[in-house]
Coordinates of C-alpha atoms and ligand atoms in Angstrom, one line a residue:
M185 CA 93.2 76.9 62.3
T186 CA 93.7 80.5 61.2
E187 CA 94.2 83.5 63.3
G188 CA 90.8 85.1 63.9
A189 CA 90.4 88.9 63.2
A190 CA 90.4 90.5 66.6
A191 CA 87.6 93.0 66.6
R192 CA 88.2 95.4 69.5
E193 CA 85.6 94.3 72.0
I194 CA 86.1 95.3 75.6
T195 CA 84.7 92.6 77.9
P196 CA 83.6 93.2 81.5
L197 CA 86.6 91.2 82.6
E198 CA 89.0 93.2 80.6
E199 CA 87.6 96.5 82.1
R200 CA 88.1 95.1 85.5
L201 CA 91.7 93.8 84.8
I202 CA 92.6 97.2 83.3
A203 CA 91.4 99.0 86.5
L204 CA 93.2 96.5 88.7
I205 CA 96.5 96.8 86.7
K206 CA 96.2 100.6 86.8
S207 CA 95.9 100.6 90.6
R208 CA 98.2 97.7 91.5
G209 CA 100.6 97.1 88.6
P210 CA 101.0 94.2 86.1
I211 CA 99.9 90.6 86.9
T212 CA 101.5 87.3 86.1
V213 CA 100.4 85.3 83.0
A214 CA 99.2 82.6 85.4
D215 CA 96.9 85.1 87.2
Y216 CA 95.6 86.4 83.9
M217 CA 94.9 82.9 82.7
E218 CA 93.1 81.9 85.9
D219 CA 90.9 85.0 85.8
A220 CA 90.2 84.7 82.1
L221 CA 89.1 81.1 82.5
L222 CA 87.7 80.7 85.9
H223 CA 86.5 84.2 87.1
P224 CA 83.2 83.2 89.0
H225 CA 81.1 85.6 86.9
D226 CA 82.9 86.5 83.7
G227 CA 85.4 83.7 83.3
Y228 CA 85.4 81.7 80.0
Y229 CA 84.4 78.3 81.5
T230 CA 81.9 80.0 83.9
S231 CA 80.1 82.2 81.3
Q232 CA 80.4 80.5 77.9
A233 CA 79.4 77.3 76.2
P234 CA 82.9 76.3 75.2
I235 CA 82.8 72.7 73.8
G236 CA 81.4 71.2 70.7
A237 CA 80.7 72.2 67.0
K238 CA 78.8 75.3 68.2
G239 CA 81.4 76.2 70.8
D240 CA 85.0 77.1 70.5
F241 CA 86.8 73.8 70.5
T242 CA 86.0 70.1 70.4
T243 CA 87.6 67.2 72.3
A244 CA 88.2 63.4 71.7
P245 CA 85.1 62.2 73.6
E246 CA 82.9 64.7 71.7
I247 CA 84.3 63.4 68.4
S248 CA 84.0 59.6 68.9
Q249 CA 82.2 57.5 71.5
I250 CA 85.0 54.9 71.1
F251 CA 87.3 57.1 73.1
G252 CA 85.2 56.9 76.3
E253 CA 84.3 53.3 75.7
L254 CA 87.9 52.1 75.5
I255 CA 88.8 54.2 78.6
G256 CA 85.8 52.7 80.4
L257 CA 87.2 49.2 79.8
W258 CA 90.7 50.4 80.8
L259 CA 89.2 51.6 84.1
V260 CA 87.4 48.3 84.7
Q261 CA 90.7 46.5 84.1
S262 CA 92.4 48.8 86.5
W263 CA 89.8 48.2 89.2
T264 CA 90.4 44.5 88.8
D265 CA 94.2 45.1 89.0
M266 CA 93.6 46.9 92.3
G267 CA 91.9 43.8 93.7
S268 CA 88.3 45.0 92.9
P269 CA 87.8 47.2 96.0
A270 CA 84.1 47.2 97.2
D271 CA 84.1 51.0 97.4
F272 CA 86.2 53.4 95.3
N273 CA 86.0 56.9 93.9
L274 CA 85.8 57.3 90.1
I275 CA 87.0 60.8 89.7
E276 CA 87.0 63.0 86.6
L277 CA 88.9 66.3 86.6
G278 CA 87.3 68.9 84.3
P279 CA 84.5 66.8 82.8
G280 CA 83.3 69.4 80.3
R281 CA 79.8 68.4 79.1
G282 CA 80.0 65.0 80.8
V283 CA 80.2 63.0 77.5
L284 CA 83.4 61.1 78.5
M285 CA 81.9 59.9 81.8
Q286 CA 78.7 58.9 80.1
D287 CA 80.6 56.7 77.6
I288 CA 82.7 55.3 80.4
L289 CA 79.7 54.3 82.5
R290 CA 77.9 52.8 79.5
A291 CA 81.0 50.7 78.6
A292 CA 81.4 49.6 82.2
R293 CA 78.0 48.1 82.3
L294 CA 79.6 44.8 81.3
R295 CA 81.0 44.6 84.9
P296 CA 78.1 45.5 87.1
A297 CA 80.2 45.0 90.2
F298 CA 82.5 47.9 89.1
L299 CA 79.5 50.2 88.8
D300 CA 78.2 49.0 92.2
A301 CA 81.5 49.8 93.8
A302 CA 82.0 53.2 92.1
H303 CA 81.2 56.6 93.5
V304 CA 81.5 59.2 90.8
W305 CA 83.2 62.5 91.7
L306 CA 83.2 65.3 89.1
V307 CA 85.8 68.0 89.8
E308 CA 84.4 71.1 88.1
T309 CA 84.5 74.8 88.8
S310 CA 81.9 75.9 86.3
G311 CA 78.3 75.9 87.6
R312 CA 77.0 76.0 84.1
L313 CA 79.0 72.9 83.1
R314 CA 78.1 71.1 86.3
H315 CA 74.4 71.6 85.3
E316 CA 75.1 70.0 81.9
Q317 CA 77.0 67.1 83.5
Q318 CA 74.1 66.5 85.9
R319 CA 71.6 66.4 83.0
R320 CA 73.7 64.0 81.0
L321 CA 74.5 61.6 83.8
R322 CA 71.1 61.7 85.5
D323 CA 70.0 58.4 84.0
A324 CA 73.3 56.5 84.7
G325 CA 71.9 55.4 88.1
I326 CA 75.2 55.9 89.9
A327 CA 76.0 58.0 93.0
T328 CA 77.5 61.2 91.7
D329 CA 78.9 64.2 93.5
W330 CA 80.6 67.4 92.5
A331 CA 83.8 68.9 94.0
D332 CA 85.8 72.1 93.5
G333 CA 89.1 70.3 93.8
L334 CA 90.6 66.9 94.3
A335 CA 91.1 67.8 98.0
D336 CA 87.3 67.9 98.4
T337 CA 86.8 64.2 97.5
P338 CA 86.8 61.8 100.4
P339 CA 89.9 59.7 100.9
A340 CA 89.4 56.2 99.2
P341 CA 91.0 54.0 96.6
S342 CA 90.6 56.0 93.4
L343 CA 90.6 55.8 89.6
I344 CA 91.1 59.3 88.1
I345 CA 90.7 60.5 84.6
A346 CA 91.6 63.9 83.2
N347 CA 91.2 64.6 79.5
E348 CA 92.1 68.1 78.3
F349 CA 92.2 69.3 81.9
F350 CA 95.9 70.0 82.5
D351 CA 96.1 72.2 79.4
C352 CA 93.8 74.9 80.9
L353 CA 95.7 75.1 84.2
P354 CA 97.5 78.5 84.6
I355 CA 101.2 78.7 83.5
R356 CA 103.8 81.3 84.2
Q357 CA 106.1 82.6 81.5
F358 CA 109.7 83.9 81.6
V359 CA 111.4 85.9 78.9
R360 CA 115.2 85.7 78.2
G361 CA 116.2 89.3 78.3
E362 CA 119.6 91.0 78.2
R363 CA 120.0 90.6 81.9
G364 CA 118.9 86.9 82.1
W365 CA 115.3 85.6 82.7
R366 CA 112.5 87.9 83.7
E367 CA 108.9 87.0 84.4
R368 CA 106.6 87.9 81.5
L369 CA 103.6 89.9 82.9
V370 CA 100.3 91.3 81.7
G371 CA 100.3 95.1 81.9
L372 CA 98.9 98.0 79.9
D373 CA 99.8 99.5 76.5
A374 CA 101.2 103.0 76.1
Q375 CA 97.7 104.5 76.1
A376 CA 96.8 102.5 79.2
N377 CA 93.5 101.3 77.7
A378 CA 94.4 97.8 76.5
L379 CA 96.2 94.8 78.0
A380 CA 99.8 94.3 76.8
F381 CA 102.7 92.0 77.7
C382 CA 105.6 93.5 79.7
E383 CA 108.4 92.1 81.8
S384 CA 109.1 92.2 85.5
P385 CA 111.9 94.6 86.3
T386 CA 113.3 92.2 88.9
P387 CA 114.8 88.8 88.5
P388 CA 112.7 85.7 89.3
L389 CA 113.2 83.9 92.6
P390 CA 116.1 81.3 92.5
T391 CA 113.6 78.6 93.5
I392 CA 112.1 78.6 90.0
D393 CA 113.7 76.0 87.9
L394 CA 114.7 77.9 84.7
P395 CA 117.3 76.8 82.0
E396 CA 120.7 78.4 82.0
P397 CA 120.3 81.8 80.3
G398 CA 123.1 80.8 77.9
D399 CA 120.9 78.0 76.6
A400 CA 118.2 80.3 75.3
A401 CA 118.3 83.0 72.6
A402 CA 117.4 86.6 73.4
G403 CA 113.6 87.0 73.6
A404 CA 113.0 83.2 74.0
I405 CA 110.1 82.2 76.3
F406 CA 110.1 79.5 78.9
E407 CA 106.9 78.2 80.5
V408 CA 106.4 76.9 84.0
G409 CA 103.2 75.0 84.8
E410 CA 103.3 75.1 88.6
A411 CA 99.5 74.6 89.0
G412 CA 99.5 71.4 86.9
E413 CA 102.6 70.0 88.8
T414 CA 100.9 70.6 92.1
I415 CA 97.8 68.8 91.0
A416 CA 99.9 65.9 89.7
E417 CA 101.6 65.7 93.1
D418 CA 98.2 65.8 94.9
I419 CA 97.0 62.9 92.6
S420 CA 100.1 60.9 93.3
R421 CA 100.0 61.3 97.0
L422 CA 96.3 60.3 97.0
L423 CA 97.1 57.2 95.0
V424 CA 100.2 56.3 97.1
E425 CA 98.1 56.5 100.2
H426 CA 94.9 54.9 99.1
S427 CA 95.8 52.9 95.9
G428 CA 94.6 53.4 92.4
R429 CA 95.5 54.8 89.0
A430 CA 95.1 58.1 87.1
L431 CA 95.0 58.6 83.4
I432 CA 96.2 62.0 82.2
I433 CA 95.4 62.7 78.5
D434 CA 96.4 66.0 76.9
Y435 CA 98.3 67.7 74.1
G436 CA 101.8 68.5 75.0
H437 CA 105.4 67.5 74.8
L438 CA 107.4 64.7 76.2
H439 CA 110.3 67.0 77.3
G440 CA 109.9 70.6 78.3
G441 CA 112.1 73.2 76.6
V442 CA 112.3 76.8 75.6
G443 CA 109.4 78.0 73.4
E444 CA 106.0 79.5 73.8
T445 CA 102.8 77.3 73.6
L446 CA 100.3 79.6 75.3
Q447 CA 97.4 80.0 72.9
A448 CA 93.8 81.2 72.7
V449 CA 91.0 79.7 70.6
R450 CA 87.6 81.1 69.8
R451 CA 85.1 79.6 67.4
H452 CA 87.6 77.0 66.3
K453 CA 90.2 79.6 65.3
Y454 CA 93.3 81.0 67.0
W455 CA 92.7 84.2 68.8
P456 CA 95.1 86.7 70.4
V457 CA 95.7 85.7 74.0
L458 CA 95.1 89.1 75.5
A459 CA 92.0 90.0 73.4
S460 CA 88.5 89.7 75.0
P461 CA 89.4 87.8 78.1
G462 CA 86.5 85.5 79.2
R463 CA 85.4 85.0 75.6
A464 CA 88.1 82.7 74.3
D465 CA 89.7 79.5 75.6
I466 CA 93.3 79.8 76.7
T467 CA 95.6 76.8 77.0
A468 CA 99.2 75.8 77.0
H469 CA 100.9 72.5 76.1
V470 CA 101.3 70.1 79.0
N471 CA 104.9 69.3 80.0
F472 CA 104.6 65.6 80.6
E473 CA 108.2 65.2 81.8
R474 CA 107.4 67.6 84.7
L475 CA 104.1 65.8 85.6
Q476 CA 106.0 62.5 85.6
R477 CA 108.7 64.0 87.8
A478 CA 106.0 65.2 90.2
A479 CA 104.6 61.7 90.4
F480 CA 108.0 60.1 91.1
S481 CA 108.8 62.7 93.8
A482 CA 105.5 61.8 95.6
G483 CA 106.5 58.1 95.5
A484 CA 104.0 57.0 92.8
A485 CA 104.8 54.9 89.7
A486 CA 104.3 56.3 86.2
H487 CA 103.8 54.6 82.8
G488 CA 104.2 56.4 79.5
P489 CA 103.6 59.0 78.2
T490 CA 102.6 57.2 75.1
S491 CA 100.8 58.7 72.1
Q492 CA 97.0 58.8 72.2
G493 CA 96.8 56.9 68.8
A494 CA 99.0 54.1 70.0
F495 CA 97.2 53.9 73.3
L496 CA 93.8 53.6 71.7
E497 CA 95.0 51.1 69.2
R498 CA 96.5 48.9 71.9
L499 CA 93.2 49.0 73.7
G500 CA 91.4 47.7 70.6
L501 CA 90.2 50.7 68.6
A502 CA 90.0 48.7 65.3
L503 CA 87.9 45.9 66.8
R504 CA 85.5 48.3 68.5
L505 CA 85.1 50.3 65.3
E506 CA 84.4 47.1 63.4
R507 CA 81.8 46.0 65.9
L508 CA 80.1 49.4 66.1
S509 CA 79.9 49.7 62.3
A510 CA 78.3 46.3 61.8
G511 CA 74.7 46.7 60.6
K512 CA 75.1 50.5 60.2
T513 CA 74.3 52.4 57.0
P514 CA 77.3 53.3 54.8
E515 CA 76.9 57.0 56.0
E516 CA 76.8 56.0 59.7
A517 CA 79.8 53.7 59.2
A518 CA 81.7 56.4 57.4
D519 CA 81.0 58.8 60.3
L520 CA 82.2 56.3 62.9
F521 CA 85.4 55.7 60.8
A522 CA 86.0 59.5 60.5
G523 CA 85.7 60.0 64.2
A524 CA 88.0 57.1 65.1
H525 CA 90.5 58.3 62.5
R526 CA 90.5 61.8 63.9
I527 CA 91.2 60.8 67.5
S528 CA 93.9 58.2 66.6
S529 CA 95.7 59.2 63.3
P530 CA 99.2 60.7 63.8
T531 CA 98.3 63.5 61.4
Q532 CA 95.3 64.5 63.5
M533 CA 95.1 64.0 67.3
G534 CA 96.9 60.6 67.6
E535 CA 100.5 61.9 68.0
L536 CA 100.1 65.4 69.5
F537 CA 98.0 64.0 72.3
K538 CA 99.8 61.9 74.9
V539 CA 98.6 59.6 77.7
L540 CA 100.4 59.3 81.1
C541 CA 99.3 56.8 83.7
V542 CA 100.2 57.6 87.4
S543 CA 99.7 54.7 89.7
S544 CA 100.1 53.5 93.2
P545 CA 103.3 51.4 93.5
G546 CA 103.0 47.7 93.3
L547 CA 100.2 47.4 90.7
N548 CA 101.0 45.6 87.5
E549 CA 101.6 47.3 84.1
P550 CA 98.5 49.1 83.0
A551 CA 96.9 48.1 79.6
G552 CA 97.8 50.3 76.6
F553 CA 101.4 51.3 77.4
S554 CA 103.4 48.6 75.7
A555 CA 102.8 46.6 72.5
Ligands
SAH989 N1 87.3 66.8 79.7 C1 86.3 67.4 78.9 C2 86.4 68.9 78.9 C3 87.7 69.6 78.7 S1 87.6 71.4 78.9 C4 86.4 66.9 77.5 O1 87.3 66.1 77.2 O2 85.5 67.2 76.7 C5 88.2 71.7 80.5 C6 87.3 71.4 81.6 O3 88.0 71.7 82.9 C7 86.0 72.2 81.7 O4 85.0 71.4 82.3 C8 86.4 73.3 82.7 O5 85.3 73.9 83.3 C9 87.2 72.5 83.7 N2 88.2 73.3 84.5 C10 89.1 74.1 84.1 N3 89.9 74.6 85.1 C11 89.5 73.9 86.2 C12 89.9 73.9 87.5 N4 91.0 74.6 87.9 N5 89.3 73.1 88.4 C13 88.2 72.3 88.0 N6 87.8 72.3 86.7 C14 88.4 73.1 85.8

């Protein structure tokens, strides 16, 4: 992707943020990200059509049906590993256009008892995307409900899936200045008519887990994904209490470290993070080590992270591709191959994207995590 030319376009959200910062002072990067993505009227996910070729970015389930089908089979296997509970919640966090859940439910048809036992819960804040999910899943014939957060789903054994959900949860940033770490904030430029980064004049609270200042060069940035860690803890507690598994798939790193990963994307091109809030997607790499630590601290088990490519291959990507391509025209078969390659190849999404399984203790090793 190349950096898009940022035409100066003042969005309604930017106007409101400028007025807010003028009266109350700078806000954290996390507050900026949350407002830019989720503001009930002008937020990116609430007001735009973000996903797909005509949107701003695309995701694995949008690229290849094999992604959701293999995950569907993984979920059926997990349900069996849990002792086939007669009632359970099948929860998706951030379901986008509902394509992944549609593919999961289609693949799961081979075990009707799984579908009979499942109650689908879609955790989605955007009314617009909820509507699209509803339309897409209408014919699946499965009890489906929507929730604003995991806490709003009824307590029950659960299978949880989150694809490209954790990357859009707000992060805080800290800058290594001359006097140690300072929180990076969103304030105003010298003319006070555009958003600009600045630093907090006071040191961060000692409760925030930052590297030793000596381990980072001047100007280095360190990111803290508190919101994601809290959700990972909530997932883990739910699974420990009621049994089940969660599959977290996202782009990110195995070990956190110093460095900036906050980025904005618009129309499939990089976009300046502070330009036109509400019109571009803003994400940060997921720190899988911290999510895993959150799971362990809540008493859950964790497997992985492993790379998305290896995970899909272990679940039978090649065989599924072969079966799907049988009897297709050469063009259709080439499209299927291109999609499967894009989601699994190390040079495309296969290595950058990682898969982490969080599980209630006592279940056997989930499929896909070891050769
Ligand atoms: N999983 C989908 C879409 C990923 S985009 C796919 O793979 O195609 C991120 C999704 O998370 C969108 O549906 C967005 O509206 C939703 N979302 C973002 N932040 C959220 C939050 N805090 N709570 C619930 N849903 C959220």
